[in-house]
Amino acid sequence: DAMVIQNPRYQVTQFGKPVTLSCSQTLNHNVMYWYQQKSSQAPKLLFHYYDKDFNNEADTPDNFQSRRPNTSFCFLDIRSPGLGDAAMYLCATSSKGQGSGYEQYFGPGTRLTVT
Amino acid sequence: AQSVAQPEDQVNVAEGNPLTVKCTYSVSGNPYLFWYVQYPNRGLQFLLKYITGDNLVKGSYGFEAEFNKSQTSFHLKKPSALVSDSALYFCAVRDTAGFQKLVFGTGTRLLVSP
């Protein structure tokens, strides 16, 4: 089945130690998103890629970076994690273009713990 | 700016009873509305959407939603609730000012008791 995969599902890192979360998709969607979700709150969009074009949300801290080396993969890099960055990180994809339904498809998430 | 409101933090219903999870929206232009469900430690799962057409939209797992333009509402419904429906439900609207961004409501926790 076509899907969005996130690895690892659980990640523990130390305060200030860089960490990378990964996302892959078999849906062949041209848009990929990264969200941060805390404590059953609404997901907060960090940034998205439309093909190779990177779009950062205005309030996303510089500590968060992303890479999309190809259509299938997207990475979230947290350069110096703080305790406040502990959260669930969700990757999502959508298809932009004629006939797009605009819905986003989410991966299972990576729960990040910062010690 | 587009927005959605979910007025209830939690909805409690007994198994077998009908359920409604409320959502109201504020948009300029025609709304594109969505419902998602999130189970514990999982990502969001797409349930259904309204873009145009019939006001009653049918989705996954027996859920449906009714689009009401005059009341600017898009309530999620199910005729007979299951214990397994217990989860966090998010209403969302497509932000026409942004790039296909979804603007999420604050979420409603549904608790179905046996």
mmCIF file of C-alpha atoms in Angstrom:
data_model
loop_
_atom_site.group_PDB
_atom_site.id
_atom_site.type_symbol
_atom_site.label_atom_id
_atom_site.label_comp_id
_atom_site.label_asym_id
_atom_site.label_seq_id
_atom_site.Cartn_x
_atom_site.Cartn_y
_atom_site.Cartn_z
ATOM 1 C CA ASP A 1 0.000 0.000 0.000
ATOM 2 C CA ALA A 2 1.127 3.514 -0.729
ATOM 3 C CA MET A 3 2.104 5.225 2.454
ATOM 4 C CA VAL A 4 4.130 7.724 4.445
ATOM 5 C CA ILE A 5 6.847 6.208 6.617
ATOM 6 C CA GLN A 6 8.679 7.866 9.470
ATOM 7 C CA ASN A 7 11.801 6.627 11.201
ATOM 8 C CA PRO A 8 12.471 6.208 13.966
ATOM 9 C CA ARG A 9 9.113 6.085 15.745
ATOM 10 C CA TYR A 10 10.750 7.085 19.007
ATOM 11 C CA GLN A 11 13.915 9.131 19.334
ATOM 12 C CA VAL A 12 15.749 10.148 22.473
ATOM 13 C CA THR A 13 18.424 12.812 22.242
ATOM 14 C CA GLN A 14 20.418 14.881 24.665
ATOM 15 C CA PHE A 15 20.023 18.581 25.169
ATOM 16 C CA GLY A 16 22.009 20.342 22.447
ATOM 17 C CA LYS A 17 22.872 17.182 20.498
ATOM 18 C CA PRO A 18 21.824 17.384 16.828
ATOM 19 C CA VAL A 19 19.172 14.950 15.714
ATOM 20 C CA THR A 20 17.704 14.003 12.346
ATOM 21 C CA LEU A 21 14.253 12.588 11.731
ATOM 22 C CA SER A 22 13.400 10.974 8.426
ATOM 23 C CA CYS A 23 10.318 10.616 6.293
ATOM 24 C CA SER A 24 9.741 8.677 3.105
ATOM 25 C CA GLN A 25 6.713 8.273 0.908
ATOM 26 C CA THR A 26 5.534 5.912 -1.778
ATOM 27 C CA LEU A 27 2.630 8.125 -2.853
ATOM 28 C CA ASN A 28 4.744 10.059 -5.339
ATOM 29 C CA HIS A 29 3.324 13.309 -3.983
ATOM 30 C CA ASN A 30 5.103 16.511 -4.887
ATOM 31 C CA VAL A 31 4.496 18.279 -1.576
ATOM 32 C CA MET A 32 5.948 17.188 1.770
ATOM 33 C CA TYR A 33 5.310 18.842 5.121
ATOM 34 C CA TRP A 34 6.782 18.740 8.613
ATOM 35 C CA TYR A 35 4.598 19.435 11.621
ATOM 36 C CA GLN A 36 5.302 19.676 15.329
ATOM 37 C CA GLN A 37 2.589 18.480 17.693
ATOM 38 C CA LYS A 38 2.658 18.866 21.458
ATOM 39 C CA SER A 39 0.375 17.275 24.035
ATOM 40 C CA SER A 40 -2.646 16.518 21.826
ATOM 41 C CA GLN A 41 -2.661 20.075 20.509
ATOM 42 C CA ALA A 42 -3.259 20.869 16.867
ATOM 43 C CA PRO A 43 -0.265 20.140 14.635
ATOM 44 C CA LYS A 44 1.882 23.189 13.956
ATOM 45 C CA LEU A 45 3.334 23.491 10.469
ATOM 46 C CA LEU A 46 7.096 24.035 10.473
ATOM 47 C CA PHE A 47 7.803 24.063 6.725
ATOM 48 C CA HIS A 48 6.971 22.356 3.486
ATOM 49 C CA TYR A 49 8.582 21.444 0.186
ATOM 50 C CA TYR A 50 6.835 21.830 -3.134
ATOM 51 C CA ASP A 51 9.088 19.658 -5.259
ATOM 52 C CA LYS A 52 12.483 21.143 -4.396
ATOM 53 C CA ASP A 53 11.191 24.534 -3.345
ATOM 54 C CA PHE A 54 11.522 25.003 0.402
ATOM 55 C CA ASN A 55 8.968 27.118 2.259
ATOM 56 C CA ASN A 56 9.574 28.020 5.859
ATOM 57 C CA GLU A 57 6.799 29.197 8.178
ATOM 58 C CA ALA A 58 7.533 32.631 9.569
ATOM 59 C CA ASP A 59 7.581 31.486 13.184
ATOM 60 C CA THR A 60 9.674 28.346 12.720
ATOM 61 C CA PRO A 61 12.872 28.688 14.771
ATOM 62 C CA ASP A 62 16.206 28.647 12.953
ATOM 63 C CA ASN A 63 17.067 25.591 15.019
ATOM 64 C CA PHE A 64 14.880 23.573 12.658
ATOM 65 C CA GLN A 65 16.118 22.764 9.175
ATOM 66 C CA SER A 66 14.976 20.419 6.445
ATOM 67 C CA ARG A 67 16.346 18.620 3.437
ATOM 68 C CA ARG A 68 14.608 16.912 0.555
ATOM 69 C CA PRO A 69 17.188 15.060 -1.536
ATOM 70 C CA ASN A 70 14.585 13.510 -3.838
ATOM 71 C CA THR A 71 10.837 13.148 -4.276
ATOM 72 C CA SER A 72 10.545 10.257 -1.849
ATOM 73 C CA PHE A 73 12.567 11.438 1.128
ATOM 74 C CA CYS A 74 12.511 14.401 3.455
ATOM 75 C CA PHE A 75 14.526 15.020 6.617
ATOM 76 C CA LEU A 76 14.017 17.204 9.646
ATOM 77 C CA ASP A 77 17.210 18.371 11.330
ATOM 78 C CA ILE A 78 17.148 19.889 14.799
ATOM 79 C CA ARG A 79 20.533 21.487 15.254
ATOM 80 C CA SER A 80 20.516 22.024 19.005
ATOM 81 C CA PRO A 81 17.474 20.476 20.628
ATOM 82 C CA GLY A 82 16.130 22.116 23.725
ATOM 83 C CA LEU A 83 13.744 20.677 26.280
ATOM 84 C CA GLY A 84 10.959 22.635 24.614
ATOM 85 C CA ASP A 85 11.490 20.737 21.368
ATOM 86 C CA ALA A 86 10.243 17.499 22.876
ATOM 87 C CA ALA A 87 7.157 16.701 20.823
ATOM 88 C CA MET A 88 5.641 14.457 18.188
ATOM 89 C CA TYR A 89 6.937 15.305 14.732
ATOM 90 C CA LEU A 90 4.615 14.499 11.869
ATOM 91 C CA CYS A 91 5.454 14.224 8.212
ATOM 92 C CA ALA A 92 2.697 14.624 5.647
ATOM 93 C CA THR A 93 2.364 14.632 1.892
ATOM 94 C CA SER A 94 -0.086 15.976 -0.645
ATOM 95 C CA SER A 95 -0.409 16.285 -4.355
ATOM 96 C CA LYS A 96 -0.590 19.730 -5.889
ATOM 97 C CA GLY A 97 -1.994 20.071 -9.322
ATOM 98 C CA GLN A 98 -5.102 19.571 -11.366
ATOM 99 C CA GLY A 99 -7.382 17.034 -9.803
ATOM 100 C CA SER A 100 -5.729 17.334 -6.430
ATOM 101 C CA GLY A 101 -8.063 16.676 -3.549
ATOM 102 C CA TYR A 102 -5.926 18.879 -1.286
ATOM 103 C CA GLU A 103 -6.011 16.383 1.562
ATOM 104 C CA GLN A 104 -2.767 15.574 3.306
ATOM 105 C CA TYR A 105 -1.613 12.095 4.210
ATOM 106 C CA PHE A 106 0.300 11.723 7.441
ATOM 107 C CA GLY A 107 2.964 9.353 8.635
ATOM 108 C CA PRO A 108 2.762 7.731 12.075
ATOM 109 C CA GLY A 109 5.020 10.344 13.614
ATOM 110 C CA THR A 110 8.281 10.362 15.547
ATOM 111 C CA ARG A 111 8.096 11.088 19.245
ATOM 112 C CA LEU A 112 11.170 13.038 20.273
ATOM 113 C CA THR A 113 12.352 13.072 23.863
ATOM 114 C CA VAL A 114 15.082 15.500 24.932
ATOM 115 C CA THR A 115 16.998 14.633 28.101
ATOM 116 C CA ALA B 1 -7.519 34.427 7.526
ATOM 117 C CA GLN B 2 -9.219 31.084 7.379
ATOM 118 C CA SER B 3 -10.015 29.393 10.666
ATOM 119 C CA VAL B 4 -12.016 26.587 12.204
ATOM 120 C CA ALA B 5 -13.338 26.278 15.725
ATOM 121 C CA GLN B 6 -14.067 23.128 17.658
ATOM 122 C CA PRO B 7 -16.097 24.298 20.638
ATOM 123 C CA GLU B 8 -15.902 21.064 22.637
ATOM 124 C CA ASP B 9 -12.693 19.777 24.174
ATOM 125 C CA GLN B 10 -14.310 16.429 24.827
ATOM 126 C CA VAL B 11 -17.428 14.577 23.751
ATOM 127 C CA ASN B 12 -18.712 11.594 25.704
ATOM 128 C CA VAL B 13 -21.128 9.108 24.175
ATOM 129 C CA ALA B 14 -22.264 5.596 24.944
ATOM 130 C CA GLU B 15 -21.524 2.820 22.494
ATOM 131 C CA GLY B 16 -24.354 2.375 20.024
ATOM 132 C CA ASN B 17 -25.565 5.954 20.354
ATOM 133 C CA PRO B 18 -25.180 8.530 17.602
ATOM 134 C CA LEU B 19 -22.251 10.910 17.913
ATOM 135 C CA THR B 20 -21.628 14.457 16.735
ATOM 136 C CA VAL B 21 -18.351 16.341 16.873
ATOM 137 C CA LYS B 22 -18.833 20.024 16.108
ATOM 138 C CA CYS B 23 -16.830 22.296 13.845
ATOM 139 C CA THR B 24 -17.531 25.811 12.620
ATOM 140 C CA TYR B 25 -15.492 27.663 10.052
ATOM 141 C CA SER B 26 -14.622 31.162 8.987
ATOM 142 C CA VAL B 27 -13.354 31.585 5.439
ATOM 143 C CA SER B 28 -13.378 34.028 2.607
ATOM 144 C CA GLY B 29 -14.651 32.319 -0.497
ATOM 145 C CA ASN B 30 -15.621 28.689 -0.819
ATOM 146 C CA PRO B 31 -14.395 26.499 2.020
ATOM 147 C CA TYR B 32 -12.406 23.333 1.596
ATOM 148 C CA LEU B 33 -13.046 21.412 4.812
ATOM 149 C CA PHE B 34 -11.534 18.248 6.235
ATOM 150 C CA TRP B 35 -11.836 15.894 9.193
ATOM 151 C CA TYR B 36 -8.943 13.891 10.574
ATOM 152 C CA VAL B 37 -8.747 11.364 13.402
ATOM 153 C CA GLN B 38 -5.706 10.691 15.571
ATOM 154 C CA TYR B 39 -5.274 7.603 17.730
ATOM 155 C CA PRO B 40 -2.729 7.638 20.583
ATOM 156 C CA ASN B 41 0.873 7.883 19.402
ATOM 157 C CA ARG B 42 -0.185 7.819 15.777
ATOM 158 C CA GLY B 43 -0.326 10.295 12.924
ATOM 159 C CA LEU B 44 -3.490 11.903 11.664
ATOM 160 C CA GLN B 45 -5.736 9.812 9.437
ATOM 161 C CA PHE B 46 -7.861 11.471 6.777
ATOM 162 C CA LEU B 47 -11.581 10.772 7.287
ATOM 163 C CA LEU B 48 -13.424 12.914 4.772
ATOM 164 C CA LYS B 49 -13.535 16.244 2.992
ATOM 165 C CA TYR B 50 -15.941 18.761 1.538
ATOM 166 C CA ILE B 51 -14.936 20.730 -1.517
ATOM 167 C CA THR B 52 -18.142 21.074 -3.468
ATOM 168 C CA GLY B 53 -21.299 19.137 -4.204
ATOM 169 C CA ASP B 54 -23.593 17.344 -1.794
ATOM 170 C CA ASN B 55 -23.777 18.815 1.670
ATOM 171 C CA LEU B 56 -23.637 15.363 3.238
ATOM 172 C CA VAL B 57 -20.207 13.863 2.810
ATOM 173 C CA LYS B 58 -19.503 10.224 3.584
ATOM 174 C CA GLY B 59 -16.093 9.097 4.716
ATOM 175 C CA SER B 60 -14.130 6.285 6.255
ATOM 176 C CA TYR B 61 -15.213 4.023 9.124
ATOM 177 C CA GLY B 62 -18.890 4.962 8.803
ATOM 178 C CA PHE B 63 -18.345 8.654 9.505
ATOM 179 C CA GLU B 64 -20.119 11.410 7.658
ATOM 180 C CA ALA B 65 -20.178 15.179 7.878
ATOM 181 C CA GLU B 66 -22.801 17.732 7.050
ATOM 182 C CA PHE B 67 -21.778 20.993 5.429
ATOM 183 C CA ASN B 68 -24.108 23.838 6.382
ATOM 184 C CA LYS B 69 -23.306 27.097 4.651
ATOM 185 C CA SER B 70 -25.832 29.233 6.498
ATOM 186 C CA GLN B 71 -24.522 28.105 9.873
ATOM 187 C CA THR B 72 -20.897 27.904 8.667
ATOM 188 C CA SER B 73 -20.638 24.458 10.204
ATOM 189 C CA PHE B 74 -19.158 21.124 9.232
ATOM 190 C CA HIS B 75 -20.123 18.716 11.997
ATOM 191 C CA LEU B 76 -18.822 15.159 12.027
ATOM 192 C CA LYS B 77 -21.412 12.458 12.677
ATOM 193 C CA LYS B 78 -21.796 8.737 13.038
ATOM 194 C CA PRO B 79 -25.111 6.943 13.545
ATOM 195 C CA SER B 80 -23.795 4.359 16.003
ATOM 196 C CA ALA B 81 -20.606 4.921 17.979
ATOM 197 C CA LEU B 82 -18.049 2.211 18.705
ATOM 198 C CA VAL B 83 -15.626 2.069 21.610
ATOM 199 C CA SER B 84 -12.868 1.937 18.990
ATOM 200 C CA ASP B 85 -13.949 5.385 17.743
ATOM 201 C CA SER B 86 -12.446 6.877 20.898
ATOM 202 C CA ALA B 87 -9.720 9.193 19.625
ATOM 203 C CA LEU B 88 -8.795 12.823 18.977
ATOM 204 C CA TYR B 89 -10.616 14.457 16.088
ATOM 205 C CA PHE B 90 -9.414 17.494 14.180
ATOM 206 C CA CYS B 91 -11.370 19.688 11.803
ATOM 207 C CA ALA B 92 -9.312 21.605 9.239
ATOM 208 C CA VAL B 93 -9.789 24.146 6.480
ATOM 209 C CA ARG B 94 -7.574 24.827 3.500
ATOM 210 C CA ASP B 95 -5.929 28.201 3.754
ATOM 211 C CA THR B 96 -6.582 29.877 0.415
ATOM 212 C CA ALA B 97 -4.051 32.598 1.225
ATOM 213 C CA GLY B 98 -1.289 30.084 1.694
ATOM 214 C CA PHE B 99 0.074 27.175 -0.213
ATOM 215 C CA GLN B 100 -2.481 24.434 0.414
ATOM 216 C CA LYS B 101 -1.808 24.811 4.094
ATOM 217 C CA LEU B 102 -4.310 23.229 6.384
ATOM 218 C CA VAL B 103 -5.481 25.280 9.331
ATOM 219 C CA PHE B 104 -6.449 22.909 12.120
ATOM 220 C CA GLY B 105 -8.910 23.313 14.917
ATOM 221 C CA THR B 106 -7.870 22.659 18.488
ATOM 222 C CA GLY B 107 -9.181 19.108 18.433
ATOM 223 C CA THR B 108 -11.998 17.284 20.214
ATOM 224 C CA ARG B 109 -11.422 14.173 22.226
ATOM 225 C CA LEU B 110 -14.173 11.608 21.693
ATOM 226 C CA LEU B 111 -14.702 9.076 24.446
ATOM 227 C CA VAL B 112 -17.087 6.217 23.720
ATOM 228 C CA SER B 113 -18.023 4.207 26.770
ATOM 229 C CA PRO B 114 -19.065 0.541 26.593
#
